[in-house]
Every structure is written in C-alpha cells, then in structure tokens.
Amino acid sequence: MAETAAALRTVAHNVRAARTRAGLSLEELSRRAQVSKGALVALEKAQGNPNLATLVRLADTLGISVSALMQGPAEGRVRVVAADAVAPLWTGERGSEARLMLTTSGPAPVEVWRWRLEPDEEYLSQPHQAGVVETVSVISGRMTLVVDGTEHAAKPDRPPRSTATPRTPTAAWAPKPAA
C-alpha cells in the first residue's frame, strides 16, 4: 500500500509540473486530454486511481511519455529491478498484466513494457502520437496483433513492428494458445 501511495504522489507531482510547464489550466488540460476536471484535481492531490488509458491521454496531451509521468527522482546509473517489483499498470479479467519496466528521457524517449496476456484475453490500445514506433516480441505462445484492421501473427521467432497513427488504435492484442 505504501508503494502505491508513493507512486500516486509521484504521478501527481509530475502531472502538475508538466501541466504548469505547458502553461495549461486544469480546465484546458481536461478538455484536451478528455479527462474530467474532477479526476485531474483528484490526481494532482494524489487521490483516486487513474487507469492506463487516462495516463496515456494525459502524457500525449502534455507531450511526454507515460513513463515520465511515473518517474521519480534519478536513482543513479544502474538500476536492477525484478519484474515482480514493478506494479502492473493494467490487469485483465483473466490475469493478464502490463508493467512499465524501463524508460529513458529526452527528445526520443524509449519505454520497455512487459506484457503477459492470458489466452483469449485482449487489450485494445489507445491511439499514440504520430511517429510512435512499437516493437512487440512474443516470448512464448502466439499472439494476433491487429493494426488498422490488419492482423499480424506474432510468435517467438517473428515479432511484428508497428508504426501507429494518431487516429487509429495501435493494437488489439489477443494471444492464441500454442498449437
């Protein structure tokens, strides 16, 4: 519980700081990100429980990565993190989960996510900013990645690469049990 509260305080601080840097009022950020003003007020007070879609919309509107919203003070040059030590940002009804494992800062930030998708579960992604490139590697089993209505089969030996446009969902992920 203490880790969750600390993470929420970090997100609250980072949203408020990014909003201030961008010169946006709560009302304007709310309108642009399509997040209610009440949810923003609560978030900036480190209250509530923002979901992944809300964080993505806020990050995109503020012109920063989701990981920048979640990143605390620098920890030094080396950081070793066990996968289980990173709290999931999304969990599915069947036990699937998404964890943000690594992030870099700068003009071209990189995020490394660890996804575990259970059979017959899917995640419908929100659109990304223009120019975002997403690379997916399947470690075991197989998955169907749907981009702009086109299906791409993904298995451990052939990861698809996707360039998303801002008007279309990036991906609908639905793993298929190994045959």
CSV table of C-alpha atoms in Angstrom, one decimal:
chain,number,residue,atom,x,y,z
A,1,MET,CA,0.0,0.0,0.0
A,2,ALA,CA,2.9,2.4,0.8
A,3,GLU,CA,4.4,1.8,-2.7
A,4,THR,CA,1.0,2.6,-4.4
A,5,ALA,CA,0.7,5.8,-2.4
A,6,ALA,CA,4.2,6.8,-3.2
A,7,ALA,CA,3.7,6.1,-6.9
A,8,LEU,CA,0.5,8.1,-6.9
A,9,ARG,CA,2.3,11.1,-5.3
A,10,THR,CA,5.0,10.9,-8.0
A,11,VAL,CA,2.4,10.9,-10.8
A,12,ALA,CA,0.5,13.8,-9.1
A,13,HIS,CA,3.7,15.8,-8.9
A,14,ASN,CA,4.7,15.0,-12.5
A,15,VAL,CA,1.3,15.8,-13.9
A,16,ARG,CA,1.1,19.1,-12.1
A,17,ALA,CA,4.7,20.0,-13.1
A,18,ALA,CA,4.1,19.1,-16.8
A,19,ARG,CA,0.8,21.0,-16.9
A,20,THR,CA,2.5,24.1,-15.4
A,21,ARG,CA,5.4,23.9,-17.8
A,22,ALA,CA,2.9,23.6,-20.7
A,23,GLY,CA,1.1,26.7,-19.4
A,24,LEU,CA,-2.2,24.8,-19.2
A,25,SER,CA,-5.0,25.3,-16.7
A,26,LEU,CA,-6.8,22.3,-15.2
A,27,GLU,CA,-9.8,23.2,-17.5
A,28,GLU,CA,-7.7,23.2,-20.6
A,29,LEU,CA,-5.8,20.0,-19.8
A,30,SER,CA,-9.1,18.4,-19.0
A,31,ARG,CA,-10.6,19.4,-22.3
A,32,ARG,CA,-7.6,18.4,-24.5
A,33,ALA,CA,-7.0,15.1,-22.7
A,34,GLN,CA,-10.6,14.2,-22.4
A,35,VAL,CA,-10.3,13.6,-18.7
A,36,SER,CA,-12.8,15.1,-16.3
A,37,LYS,CA,-11.6,18.2,-14.3
A,38,GLY,CA,-12.6,16.4,-11.1
A,39,ALA,CA,-10.4,13.4,-12.0
A,40,LEU,CA,-7.5,15.8,-12.7
A,41,VAL,CA,-8.0,17.7,-9.4
A,42,ALA,CA,-8.0,14.4,-7.5
A,43,LEU,CA,-4.9,13.1,-9.4
A,44,GLU,CA,-3.0,16.3,-8.7
A,45,LYS,CA,-3.9,15.8,-5.0
A,46,ALA,CA,-2.6,12.2,-5.2
A,47,GLN,CA,-6.1,10.8,-4.8
A,48,GLY,CA,-8.0,8.4,-7.0
A,49,ASN,CA,-6.8,5.6,-9.2
A,50,PRO,CA,-6.1,6.7,-12.7
A,51,ASN,CA,-6.2,3.9,-15.3
A,52,LEU,CA,-3.6,3.3,-18.1
A,53,ALA,CA,-5.8,5.0,-20.7
A,54,THR,CA,-6.1,8.2,-18.6
A,55,LEU,CA,-2.3,8.2,-18.1
A,56,VAL,CA,-1.8,7.8,-21.9
A,57,ARG,CA,-4.2,10.6,-22.8
A,58,LEU,CA,-2.5,12.9,-20.2
A,59,ALA,CA,1.0,12.0,-21.4
A,60,ASP,CA,0.1,12.5,-25.0
A,61,THR,CA,-1.6,15.8,-24.3
A,62,LEU,CA,1.4,17.1,-22.3
A,63,GLY,CA,3.9,15.9,-24.9
A,64,ILE,CA,5.7,13.5,-22.6
A,65,SER,CA,5.9,9.7,-22.2
A,66,VAL,CA,3.7,7.7,-19.7
A,67,SER,CA,7.0,6.7,-18.0
A,68,ALA,CA,7.8,10.4,-17.5
A,69,LEU,CA,4.6,10.7,-15.5
A,70,MET,CA,5.6,7.8,-13.3
A,71,GLN,CA,9.3,8.5,-13.0
A,72,GLY,CA,10.6,9.6,-9.6
A,73,PRO,CA,14.0,11.3,-8.9
A,74,ALA,CA,17.0,9.8,-10.7
A,75,GLU,CA,18.4,6.8,-8.9
A,76,GLY,CA,21.9,6.7,-10.4
A,77,ARG,CA,23.5,5.0,-13.3
A,78,VAL,CA,22.5,1.4,-12.6
A,79,ARG,CA,19.1,0.1,-11.5
A,80,VAL,CA,18.4,-3.6,-11.1
A,81,VAL,CA,14.7,-4.3,-10.9
A,82,ALA,CA,12.9,-7.7,-10.5
A,83,ALA,CA,9.9,-7.9,-12.8
A,84,ASP,CA,7.7,-8.6,-9.7
A,85,ALA,CA,8.8,-5.4,-8.0
A,86,VAL,CA,7.1,-3.2,-10.7
A,87,ALA,CA,3.4,-2.8,-10.1
A,88,PRO,CA,1.2,-3.6,-13.1
A,89,LEU,CA,-0.4,-0.6,-14.8
A,90,TRP,CA,-3.0,-2.7,-16.4
A,91,THR,CA,-4.6,-6.0,-15.3
A,92,GLY,CA,-7.1,-8.0,-17.3
A,93,GLU,CA,-10.0,-10.1,-16.1
A,94,ARG,CA,-8.2,-13.3,-16.8
A,95,GLY,CA,-5.0,-12.4,-15.1
A,96,SER,CA,-3.1,-10.6,-17.9
A,97,GLU,CA,-1.0,-7.6,-17.0
A,98,ALA,CA,1.2,-4.8,-18.3
A,99,ARG,CA,4.2,-3.5,-16.4
A,100,LEU,CA,6.4,-0.5,-17.4
A,101,MET,CA,9.9,-1.9,-16.8
A,102,LEU,CA,12.2,0.8,-18.2
A,103,THR,CA,12.1,4.3,-19.5
A,104,THR,CA,14.5,6.8,-20.9
A,105,SER,CA,14.1,10.5,-21.1
A,106,GLY,CA,15.0,13.1,-23.8
A,107,PRO,CA,13.5,14.0,-27.2
A,108,ALA,CA,13.0,10.4,-28.2
A,109,PRO,CA,12.1,8.5,-25.1
A,110,VAL,CA,12.0,4.7,-25.0
A,111,GLU,CA,9.7,2.6,-22.9
A,112,VAL,CA,10.1,-1.1,-22.3
A,113,TRP,CA,6.9,-2.8,-21.2
A,114,ARG,CA,6.4,-6.3,-20.0
A,115,TRP,CA,3.1,-7.8,-21.0
A,116,ARG,CA,1.6,-11.1,-20.0
A,117,LEU,CA,-1.6,-11.9,-21.9
A,118,GLU,CA,-3.6,-14.9,-21.0
A,119,PRO,CA,-5.4,-17.0,-23.7
A,120,ASP,CA,-8.4,-15.3,-25.2
A,121,GLU,CA,-7.8,-12.0,-23.4
A,122,GLU,CA,-7.2,-8.8,-25.4
A,123,TYR,CA,-6.0,-5.3,-24.8
A,124,LEU,CA,-7.4,-2.5,-27.0
A,125,SER,CA,-4.8,0.2,-27.2
A,126,GLN,CA,-5.5,3.9,-27.3
A,127,PRO,CA,-4.0,5.8,-30.3
A,128,HIS,CA,-0.4,7.0,-29.9
A,129,GLN,CA,1.1,10.2,-31.1
A,130,ALA,CA,2.2,10.4,-34.8
A,131,GLY,CA,5.7,8.8,-35.3
A,132,VAL,CA,5.5,6.4,-32.4
A,133,VAL,CA,7.0,3.0,-33.3
A,134,GLU,CA,6.0,0.0,-31.2
A,135,THR,CA,8.0,-3.2,-31.4
A,136,VAL,CA,6.4,-6.4,-30.0
A,137,SER,CA,8.3,-9.6,-29.2
A,138,VAL,CA,6.5,-12.8,-28.2
A,139,ILE,CA,8.5,-15.0,-25.8
A,140,SER,CA,6.1,-17.9,-25.7
A,141,GLY,CA,2.8,-18.9,-27.2
A,142,ARG,CA,1.5,-16.8,-30.0
A,143,MET,CA,-0.5,-13.6,-30.4
A,144,THR,CA,-2.5,-11.8,-33.1
A,145,LEU,CA,-1.7,-8.1,-33.3
A,146,VAL,CA,-4.3,-6.0,-35.1
A,147,VAL,CA,-3.2,-2.6,-36.5
A,148,ASP,CA,-5.6,-0.6,-38.6
A,149,GLY,CA,-7.7,-3.7,-39.2
A,150,THR,CA,-4.9,-5.8,-40.4
A,151,GLU,CA,-3.9,-8.9,-38.5
A,152,HIS,CA,-0.3,-9.8,-37.8
A,153,ALA,CA,0.6,-13.2,-36.4
A,154,ALA,CA,3.3,-13.0,-33.8
A,155,LYS,CA,5.2,-15.9,-32.3
A,156,PRO,CA,8.6,-16.2,-30.6
A,157,ASP,CA,10.5,-16.3,-33.9
A,158,ARG,CA,8.8,-13.4,-35.8
A,159,PRO,CA,7.9,-10.2,-33.9
A,160,PRO,CA,5.9,-7.7,-35.9
A,161,ARG,CA,6.8,-4.0,-36.0
A,162,SER,CA,4.1,-1.3,-35.9
A,163,THR,CA,4.1,2.4,-36.7
A,164,ALA,CA,0.9,3.9,-35.2
A,165,THR,CA,-1.0,6.9,-36.5
A,166,PRO,CA,-2.8,9.2,-34.0
A,167,ARG,CA,-6.3,8.4,-35.4
A,168,THR,CA,-6.3,4.6,-35.2
A,169,PRO,CA,-5.9,2.2,-32.4
A,170,THR,CA,-2.3,1.0,-32.1
A,171,ALA,CA,-3.2,-2.6,-31.5
A,172,ALA,CA,-5.7,-5.1,-30.2
A,173,TRP,CA,-3.8,-7.9,-28.7
A,174,ALA,CA,-5.3,-11.3,-28.3
A,175,PRO,CA,-3.0,-14.2,-27.6
A,176,LYS,CA,-3.8,-17.6,-29.1
A,177,PRO,CA,-2.9,-20.7,-27.2
A,178,ALA,CA,0.1,-22.5,-28.7
A,179,ALA,CA,-1.0,-25.2,-31.1
